[in-house]
Amino acid sequence: AQTVTQSQPEMSVQEAETVTLSCTYDTSENNYYLFWYKQPPSRQMILVIRQEAYKQQNATENRFSVNFQKAAKSFSLKISDSQLGDTAMYFCAFMKQSGANNLFFGTGTRLTVIP
Amino acid sequence: GAVVSQHPSRVICKSGTSVKIECRSLDFQATTMFWYRQFPKQSLMLMATSNEGSKATYEQGVEKDKFLINHASLTLSTLTVTSAHPEDSSFYICSAAQTQGFNQPQHFGDGTRLSIL
């Protein structure tokens, strides 16, 4: 079974500063995918960034980047130059490479960007 | 980008009634659709996976007779909460993917807040 753990229920950051959200996971799979989703107050889930486990290079999407440590089963999200619109719930998620593409979500981190 | 429409966004009804929630992929054909349930301040829990034209696969602990899922076309899946009770009150979210696999990510609907009185 796969489990995803987000140990920070809530975090805050000053506007324009950098914040890192942590995520660890547990799996016996060797090939899989990891995601960060954002759920703003409007409640729609939005994909922020994704990472293939077989890639050593960390994924980057504009102000969002990840630190993927496969051996440690860690997948943290770094948000640079935080903006007010980044305020949201952030969920880390896991998907196996084979079989059904079910997403396993962590419990989420509520991020508040302070003006 | 891919758009998934979920309707209704909010529903309030009496205990014992059945409620249908629709999930539509507006600009792509969704081979697979997923139904999640989200409790306040908690994560999304997968309820079931449905593939067009076949029976849904339910996660352990989810009553298939309670939560009826139909995926009759490539653009529409429905979740019917039968004989709803207050403990069924929750936020329900659907997602859709064109095919299986990582390269076809899931696109989420806006969710439906269900309140049973």
Short mmCIF file of C-alpha atoms in Angstrom, two decimals:
data_model
loop_
_atom_site.label_atom_id
_atom_site.label_comp_id
_atom_site.label_asym_id
_atom_site.label_seq_id
_atom_site.Cartn_x
_atom_site.Cartn_y
_atom_site.Cartn_z
CA ALA A 1 0.00 0.00 0.00
CA GLN A 2 1.05 3.54 -0.65
CA THR A 3 0.99 6.27 1.97
CA VAL A 4 1.72 9.96 1.61
CA THR A 5 2.55 12.09 4.63
CA GLN A 6 2.53 15.86 4.92
CA SER A 7 3.72 16.79 8.37
CA GLN A 8 2.90 20.49 8.20
CA PRO A 9 -0.84 21.12 8.56
CA GLU A 10 -0.41 24.88 8.24
CA MET A 11 2.29 27.25 7.10
CA SER A 12 2.58 30.93 6.36
CA VAL A 13 5.01 33.01 4.37
CA GLN A 14 5.51 36.67 3.69
CA GLU A 15 4.74 37.85 0.20
CA ALA A 16 7.81 37.65 -2.08
CA GLU A 17 9.57 35.23 0.26
CA THR A 18 10.32 31.55 -0.31
CA VAL A 19 8.61 28.65 1.42
CA THR A 20 9.15 24.90 1.33
CA LEU A 21 6.39 22.36 1.92
CA SER A 22 7.45 18.87 2.92
CA CYS A 23 6.13 15.53 1.77
CA THR A 24 7.27 11.99 2.42
CA TYR A 25 5.84 8.80 1.06
CA ASP A 26 6.11 5.09 1.48
CA THR A 27 5.92 2.56 -1.32
CA SER A 28 7.43 -0.70 -2.48
CA GLU A 29 7.17 0.40 -6.10
CA ASN A 30 10.29 1.37 -8.00
CA ASN A 31 8.62 3.31 -10.76
CA TYR A 32 6.01 5.88 -9.91
CA TYR A 33 5.06 9.52 -10.22
CA LEU A 34 4.70 12.30 -7.70
CA PHE A 35 2.55 15.40 -7.86
CA TRP A 36 1.79 18.58 -6.04
CA TYR A 37 -1.76 19.86 -6.35
CA LYS A 38 -3.12 23.20 -5.21
CA GLN A 39 -6.66 23.66 -3.93
CA PRO A 40 -7.53 27.35 -3.56
CA PRO A 41 -10.61 28.55 -1.70
CA SER A 42 -12.60 28.02 -4.89
CA ARG A 43 -11.98 24.31 -4.18
CA GLN A 44 -10.89 23.24 -7.69
CA MET A 45 -7.80 21.05 -7.64
CA ILE A 46 -5.04 22.40 -9.85
CA LEU A 47 -1.90 20.52 -10.82
CA VAL A 48 1.17 22.51 -9.80
CA ILE A 49 4.06 20.24 -10.71
CA ARG A 50 4.86 16.58 -11.30
CA GLN A 51 7.93 14.37 -11.17
CA GLU A 52 8.76 11.00 -12.66
CA ALA A 53 10.60 8.84 -10.15
CA TYR A 54 13.09 7.58 -12.73
CA LYS A 55 14.29 11.11 -13.40
CA GLN A 56 17.04 12.39 -11.16
CA GLN A 57 16.58 15.98 -12.25
CA ASN A 58 14.16 17.91 -10.09
CA ALA A 59 11.10 19.29 -11.86
CA THR A 60 10.65 23.04 -12.15
CA GLU A 61 7.64 25.11 -13.21
CA ASN A 62 8.32 28.83 -13.04
CA ARG A 63 8.29 29.75 -9.33
CA PHE A 64 7.62 26.18 -8.25
CA SER A 65 10.32 23.57 -7.90
CA VAL A 66 10.70 20.26 -6.12
CA ASN A 67 13.45 18.56 -4.20
CA PHE A 68 13.04 14.88 -4.96
CA GLN A 69 15.09 12.50 -2.85
CA LYS A 70 14.16 9.00 -3.97
CA ALA A 71 16.25 7.12 -1.43
CA ALA A 72 14.73 9.14 1.39
CA LYS A 73 11.27 9.00 -0.22
CA SER A 74 10.97 12.73 0.12
CA PHE A 75 9.33 15.16 -2.29
CA SER A 76 9.26 18.74 -1.07
CA LEU A 77 7.82 21.73 -2.90
CA LYS A 78 9.57 25.08 -2.96
CA ILE A 79 7.62 28.19 -3.84
CA SER A 80 9.77 31.19 -4.66
CA ASP A 81 8.65 34.82 -4.70
CA SER A 82 5.39 33.88 -2.98
CA GLN A 83 2.30 35.68 -4.21
CA LEU A 84 -1.04 36.27 -2.54
CA GLY A 85 -2.65 33.98 -5.10
CA ASP A 86 -0.54 31.12 -3.80
CA THR A 87 -2.72 30.98 -0.69
CA ALA A 88 -4.33 27.55 -0.83
CA MET A 89 -4.26 23.99 0.40
CA TYR A 90 -1.40 22.05 -1.14
CA PHE A 91 -1.62 18.29 -1.54
CA CYS A 92 1.21 15.95 -2.33
CA ALA A 93 0.12 12.91 -4.33
CA PHE A 94 1.52 9.59 -5.53
CA MET A 95 0.66 7.48 -8.56
CA LYS A 96 1.97 4.06 -9.47
CA GLN A 97 3.42 3.72 -12.94
CA SER A 98 1.66 0.45 -13.70
CA GLY A 99 -1.98 -0.37 -13.45
CA ALA A 100 -4.73 2.10 -12.71
CA ASN A 101 -3.72 5.73 -12.44
CA ASN A 102 -5.16 6.25 -9.00
CA LEU A 103 -3.83 9.19 -7.04
CA PHE A 104 -2.99 8.76 -3.37
CA PHE A 105 -3.11 12.09 -1.57
CA GLY A 106 -1.45 13.39 1.56
CA THR A 107 -3.45 15.23 4.20
CA GLY A 108 -2.51 18.63 2.84
CA THR A 109 -0.74 21.77 4.01
CA ARG A 110 -2.64 25.01 4.30
CA LEU A 111 -0.41 27.80 3.06
CA THR A 112 -1.18 31.42 3.77
CA VAL A 113 0.74 34.17 2.03
CA ILE A 114 0.83 37.27 4.17
CA PRO A 115 0.89 40.65 2.45
CA GLY B 1 -6.72 23.47 -20.93
CA ALA B 2 -8.94 20.51 -20.21
CA VAL B 3 -12.17 21.42 -18.47
CA VAL B 4 -14.25 19.26 -16.18
CA SER B 5 -17.65 20.50 -15.12
CA GLN B 6 -19.31 19.19 -11.98
CA HIS B 7 -22.95 19.84 -11.17
CA PRO B 8 -24.51 20.81 -8.86
CA SER B 9 -21.95 22.77 -6.89
CA ARG B 10 -24.02 22.60 -3.77
CA VAL B 11 -27.04 20.60 -2.71
CA ILE B 12 -29.03 20.48 0.50
CA CYS B 13 -31.65 17.82 0.96
CA LYS B 14 -33.57 15.85 3.50
CA SER B 15 -32.43 12.57 4.94
CA GLY B 16 -33.63 9.61 2.92
CA THR B 17 -33.55 11.24 -0.50
CA SER B 18 -31.22 10.29 -3.33
CA VAL B 19 -28.88 12.81 -4.87
CA LYS B 20 -27.24 12.65 -8.28
CA ILE B 21 -24.00 14.46 -9.05
CA GLU B 22 -22.80 14.85 -12.63
CA CYS B 23 -19.26 15.08 -13.87
CA ARG B 24 -18.66 16.13 -17.46
CA SER B 25 -15.49 16.47 -19.47
CA LEU B 26 -16.24 19.42 -21.73
CA ASP B 27 -13.41 19.40 -24.24
CA PHE B 28 -11.96 15.93 -24.16
CA GLN B 29 -13.07 12.33 -24.00
CA ALA B 30 -12.55 10.81 -20.59
CA THR B 31 -11.92 7.11 -20.65
CA THR B 32 -11.51 7.09 -16.90
CA MET B 33 -13.24 9.12 -14.23
CA PHE B 34 -12.58 9.17 -10.52
CA TRP B 35 -14.79 10.07 -7.60
CA TYR B 36 -13.31 11.43 -4.39
CA ARG B 37 -14.72 12.42 -1.05
CA GLN B 38 -13.17 15.16 1.05
CA PHE B 39 -14.01 15.78 4.69
CA PRO B 40 -13.37 19.23 6.20
CA LYS B 41 -9.67 19.99 6.50
CA GLN B 42 -8.80 16.50 5.29
CA SER B 43 -7.40 14.98 2.16
CA LEU B 44 -9.21 13.54 -0.82
CA MET B 45 -10.15 9.92 -0.42
CA LEU B 46 -10.68 7.94 -3.58
CA MET B 47 -14.11 6.32 -3.59
CA ALA B 48 -14.18 4.63 -6.96
CA THR B 49 -12.76 4.54 -10.45
CA SER B 50 -15.02 4.25 -13.44
CA ASN B 51 -14.15 3.36 -17.00
CA GLU B 52 -16.53 4.15 -19.81
CA GLY B 53 -18.87 1.28 -20.51
CA SER B 54 -17.87 -0.90 -17.59
CA LYS B 55 -18.66 -1.24 -13.92
CA ALA B 56 -16.92 1.02 -11.47
CA THR B 57 -14.16 -0.26 -9.23
CA TYR B 58 -14.81 0.72 -5.63
CA GLU B 59 -12.22 1.26 -2.95
CA GLN B 60 -12.32 -0.82 0.18
CA GLY B 61 -14.95 0.38 2.60
CA VAL B 62 -17.07 2.20 0.01
CA GLU B 63 -20.55 0.75 -0.35
CA LYS B 64 -21.32 0.28 -4.03
CA ASP B 65 -25.05 0.06 -3.37
CA LYS B 66 -24.91 3.32 -1.49
CA PHE B 67 -22.82 5.21 -4.01
CA LEU B 68 -23.97 4.31 -7.50
CA ILE B 69 -21.62 5.28 -10.28
CA ASN B 70 -22.48 5.31 -13.95
CA HIS B 71 -20.07 6.13 -16.75
CA ALA B 72 -22.26 5.67 -19.78
CA SER B 73 -20.38 7.93 -22.17
CA LEU B 74 -16.88 9.27 -22.69
CA THR B 75 -17.92 12.68 -21.40
CA LEU B 76 -20.24 11.94 -18.51
CA SER B 77 -20.08 10.10 -15.23
CA THR B 78 -22.65 10.31 -12.47
CA LEU B 79 -22.50 9.57 -8.77
CA THR B 80 -25.81 8.90 -7.04
CA VAL B 81 -25.89 8.91 -3.27
CA THR B 82 -28.87 6.72 -2.46
CA SER B 83 -31.03 7.19 0.62
CA ALA B 84 -28.66 9.86 1.88
CA HIS B 85 -28.13 10.36 5.60
CA PRO B 86 -26.38 13.15 7.54
CA GLU B 87 -23.15 11.13 7.70
CA ASP B 88 -23.02 11.31 3.89
CA SER B 89 -22.61 15.07 4.09
CA SER B 90 -19.29 15.89 2.54
CA PHE B 91 -17.50 17.48 -0.38
CA TYR B 92 -17.45 15.23 -3.44
CA ILE B 93 -14.96 15.81 -6.23
CA CYS B 94 -14.67 14.11 -9.59
CA SER B 95 -11.72 13.98 -11.92
CA ALA B 96 -11.30 12.76 -15.46
CA ALA B 97 -8.44 11.40 -17.51
CA GLN B 98 -8.27 10.65 -21.19
CA THR B 99 -6.49 7.34 -20.74
CA GLN B 100 -4.66 5.37 -18.12
CA GLY B 101 -1.20 6.46 -17.15
CA PHE B 102 0.94 9.34 -16.06
CA ASN B 103 0.99 11.22 -19.35
CA GLN B 104 -2.74 11.76 -19.13
CA PRO B 105 -3.14 13.65 -15.87
CA GLN B 106 -6.38 13.92 -14.01
CA HIS B 107 -8.42 17.08 -14.45
CA PHE B 108 -10.63 17.94 -11.52
CA GLY B 109 -14.11 19.34 -11.28
CA ASP B 110 -15.02 22.14 -8.88
CA GLY B 111 -16.63 19.75 -6.43
CA THR B 112 -20.09 19.36 -4.95
CA ARG B 113 -20.88 20.19 -1.37
CA LEU B 114 -23.58 17.84 -0.17
CA SER B 115 -25.46 18.63 3.03
CA ILE B 116 -28.03 16.19 4.35
CA LEU B 117 -30.43 17.54 6.95
#
